[in-house]
């Protein structure tokens, strides 16, 4: 495994820095590393880049602070909360199959690169596990459809579900510029408006993005070596949708309609 996160595992289809400061409304440059030889799907910024910045309201600052704190948490297999979240993900994905251990060959069924999922969280941290669990809990049908590749005319060699999910978390963090002191893109500024109104906005946008990525995958008749191309197309489409004038909440995004519960 190299410094950028490891080797790519093709999956043959089976049939089946912000200032820390909370008034969010609660509701209920590293590199993308999908695999060896696959470059980052996200544009890399430089210190000299001249980009605008957007002032935040106190509420937006506090909500962004909370999200940044989540992003900063690395997955730690020694923490009971993290262990339980991983078990919960397994139970959501395979409710009728008992997990034999947090390190097990069984994890490959979900699209992790090896028998220990903790090695794959390097690219996304604990929030990438939270995103997957949110997806499984709130949109179980779409989650299962993507896990088992149930929709469309699929490639013989498919993207690995779980590792793709971690990459989507990473892509969104970069696209929304969530490690900057304040947004430097209109897309990032628009997202913070949604975040101040819905504390789960990042998790919801993750679900929308995952489903959109799979939709693009099918439309492009992609195979595993096309993953980066599909991710770039997904990012462009998502940015366009976030900037539509009539979007007042994430549920208004055209791609939200792809999700089913």
mmCIF file of N, CA and C in Angstrom, residues 33-34 110-112 120-121 123-125 127-129 131-132 135 143 146 159-172 202 206-207 209-210 213 227 231:
data_model
loop_
_atom_site.group_PDB
_atom_site.id
_atom_site.type_symbol
_atom_site.label_atom_id
_atom_site.label_comp_id
_atom_site.label_asym_id
_atom_site.label_seq_id
_atom_site.Cartn_x
_atom_site.Cartn_y
_atom_site.Cartn_z
ATOM 1 N N UNK A 33 -7.761 8.659 -3.368
ATOM 2 C CA UNK A 33 -6.857 7.522 -3.328
ATOM 3 C C UNK A 33 -7.532 6.227 -3.737
ATOM 4 N N UNK A 34 -8.558 6.307 -4.572
ATOM 5 C CA UNK A 34 -9.315 5.091 -4.846
ATOM 6 C C UNK A 34 -8.400 3.930 -5.161
ATOM 7 N N UNK A 110 -18.639 -6.087 0.821
ATOM 8 C CA UNK A 110 -19.168 -4.732 0.761
ATOM 9 C C UNK A 110 -18.321 -3.824 -0.123
ATOM 10 N N UNK A 111 -17.175 -4.337 -0.553
ATOM 11 C CA UNK A 111 -16.337 -3.523 -1.420
ATOM 12 C C UNK A 111 -15.202 -2.818 -0.714
ATOM 13 N N UNK A 112 -14.786 -3.344 0.450
ATOM 14 C CA UNK A 112 -13.557 -2.863 1.070
ATOM 15 C C UNK A 112 -12.386 -3.578 0.408
ATOM 16 N N UNK A 120 -9.005 1.444 4.998
ATOM 17 C CA UNK A 120 -9.582 2.200 3.888
ATOM 18 C C UNK A 120 -10.132 3.555 4.318
ATOM 19 N N UNK A 121 -10.273 3.777 5.616
ATOM 20 C CA UNK A 121 -10.825 5.048 6.075
ATOM 21 C C UNK A 121 -9.803 6.176 6.044
ATOM 22 N N UNK A 123 -8.607 7.821 3.693
ATOM 23 C CA UNK A 123 -8.953 8.892 2.768
ATOM 24 C C UNK A 123 -10.135 9.726 3.198
ATOM 25 N N UNK A 124 -10.937 9.234 4.149
ATOM 26 C CA UNK A 124 -12.143 9.968 4.490
ATOM 27 C C UNK A 124 -12.410 10.153 5.964
ATOM 28 N N UNK A 125 -11.703 9.407 6.822
ATOM 29 C CA UNK A 125 -11.915 9.544 8.254
ATOM 30 C C UNK A 125 -13.224 8.924 8.716
ATOM 31 N N UNK A 127 -15.968 10.311 9.407
ATOM 32 C CA UNK A 127 -17.170 10.861 8.777
ATOM 33 C C UNK A 127 -17.574 10.048 7.555
ATOM 34 N N UNK A 128 -16.620 9.413 6.888
ATOM 35 C CA UNK A 128 -16.979 8.589 5.728
ATOM 36 C C UNK A 128 -17.769 7.355 6.153
ATOM 37 N N UNK A 129 -17.484 6.828 7.343
ATOM 38 C CA UNK A 129 -18.290 5.737 7.890
ATOM 39 C C UNK A 129 -19.667 6.262 8.290
ATOM 40 N N UNK A 131 -21.224 8.723 6.949
ATOM 41 C CA UNK A 131 -21.961 8.955 5.710
ATOM 42 C C UNK A 131 -22.593 7.669 5.190
ATOM 43 N N UNK A 132 -21.817 6.590 5.153
ATOM 44 C CA UNK A 132 -22.349 5.308 4.695
ATOM 45 C C UNK A 132 -23.497 4.836 5.584
ATOM 46 N N UNK A 135 -26.615 6.843 4.924
ATOM 47 C CA UNK A 135 -27.201 6.387 3.669
ATOM 48 C C UNK A 135 -28.007 5.110 3.901
ATOM 49 N N UNK A 143 -29.464 2.428 -0.980
ATOM 50 C CA UNK A 143 -28.229 1.860 -0.449
ATOM 51 C C UNK A 143 -28.042 0.428 -0.943
ATOM 52 N N UNK A 146 -27.346 0.100 -4.745
ATOM 53 C CA UNK A 146 -25.964 0.383 -5.135
ATOM 54 C C UNK A 146 -25.009 -0.694 -4.627
ATOM 55 N N UNK A 159 -17.257 -0.840 -9.809
ATOM 56 C CA UNK A 159 -16.540 -0.116 -8.759
ATOM 57 C C UNK A 159 -16.822 -0.777 -7.406
ATOM 58 N N UNK A 160 -15.848 -0.790 -6.492
ATOM 59 C CA UNK A 160 -16.077 -1.343 -5.150
ATOM 60 C C UNK A 160 -16.921 -0.374 -4.328
ATOM 61 N N UNK A 161 -18.066 -0.820 -3.875
ATOM 62 C CA UNK A 161 -19.063 0.041 -3.250
ATOM 63 C C UNK A 161 -18.501 0.857 -2.086
ATOM 64 N N UNK A 162 -17.929 0.195 -1.100
ATOM 65 C CA UNK A 162 -17.511 0.888 0.117
ATOM 66 C C UNK A 162 -16.378 1.872 -0.148
ATOM 67 N N UNK A 163 -15.384 1.458 -0.910
ATOM 68 C CA UNK A 163 -14.254 2.339 -1.204
ATOM 69 C C UNK A 163 -14.718 3.529 -2.042
ATOM 70 N N UNK A 164 -15.650 3.298 -2.948
ATOM 71 C CA UNK A 164 -16.227 4.414 -3.704
ATOM 72 C C UNK A 164 -16.905 5.394 -2.761
ATOM 73 N N UNK A 165 -17.578 4.872 -1.743
ATOM 74 C CA UNK A 165 -18.238 5.742 -0.779
ATOM 75 C C UNK A 165 -17.270 6.632 -0.032
ATOM 76 N N UNK A 166 -16.123 6.086 0.350
ATOM 77 C CA UNK A 166 -15.105 6.888 1.034
ATOM 78 C C UNK A 166 -14.587 7.982 0.096
ATOM 79 N N UNK A 167 -14.405 7.644 -1.157
ATOM 80 C CA UNK A 167 -13.946 8.624 -2.135
ATOM 81 C C UNK A 167 -14.960 9.744 -2.343
ATOM 82 N N UNK A 168 -16.240 9.426 -2.273
ATOM 83 C CA UNK A 168 -17.265 10.456 -2.417
ATOM 84 C C UNK A 168 -17.210 11.429 -1.248
ATOM 85 N N UNK A 169 -17.017 10.925 -0.044
ATOM 86 C CA UNK A 169 -16.841 11.820 1.106
ATOM 87 C C UNK A 169 -15.682 12.769 0.865
ATOM 88 N N UNK A 170 -14.559 12.225 0.435
ATOM 89 C CA UNK A 170 -13.361 13.030 0.191
ATOM 90 C C UNK A 170 -13.616 14.075 -0.891
ATOM 91 N N UNK A 171 -14.271 13.680 -1.965
ATOM 92 C CA UNK A 171 -14.544 14.604 -3.063
ATOM 93 C C UNK A 171 -15.423 15.758 -2.611
ATOM 94 N N UNK A 172 -16.442 15.465 -1.805
ATOM 95 C CA UNK A 172 -17.335 16.520 -1.337
ATOM 96 C C UNK A 172 -16.613 17.511 -0.435
ATOM 97 N N UNK A 202 -24.673 17.704 4.970
ATOM 98 C CA UNK A 202 -23.536 17.026 4.335
ATOM 99 C C UNK A 202 -23.854 15.562 4.097
ATOM 100 N N UNK A 206 -24.247 13.720 0.505
ATOM 101 C CA UNK A 206 -23.490 12.499 0.230
ATOM 102 C C UNK A 206 -24.379 11.448 -0.440
ATOM 103 N N UNK A 207 -25.567 11.239 0.102
ATOM 104 C CA UNK A 207 -26.481 10.244 -0.471
ATOM 105 C C UNK A 207 -26.862 10.619 -1.896
ATOM 106 N N UNK A 209 -25.150 12.434 -3.936
ATOM 107 C CA UNK A 209 -23.963 12.311 -4.789
ATOM 108 C C UNK A 209 -23.674 10.863 -5.144
ATOM 109 N N UNK A 210 -23.808 9.965 -4.182
ATOM 110 C CA UNK A 210 -23.550 8.545 -4.441
ATOM 111 C C UNK A 210 -24.517 8.023 -5.506
ATOM 112 N N UNK A 213 -23.638 9.541 -8.832
ATOM 113 C CA UNK A 213 -22.449 8.905 -9.401
ATOM 114 C C UNK A 213 -22.820 7.598 -10.093
ATOM 115 N N UNK A 227 -13.546 5.008 -13.351
ATOM 116 C CA UNK A 227 -14.099 5.599 -12.130
ATOM 117 C C UNK A 227 -13.780 7.083 -11.998
ATOM 118 N N UNK A 231 -16.402 10.196 -11.704
ATOM 119 C CA UNK A 231 -16.400 11.102 -10.556
ATOM 120 C C UNK A 231 -16.293 12.557 -10.994
#
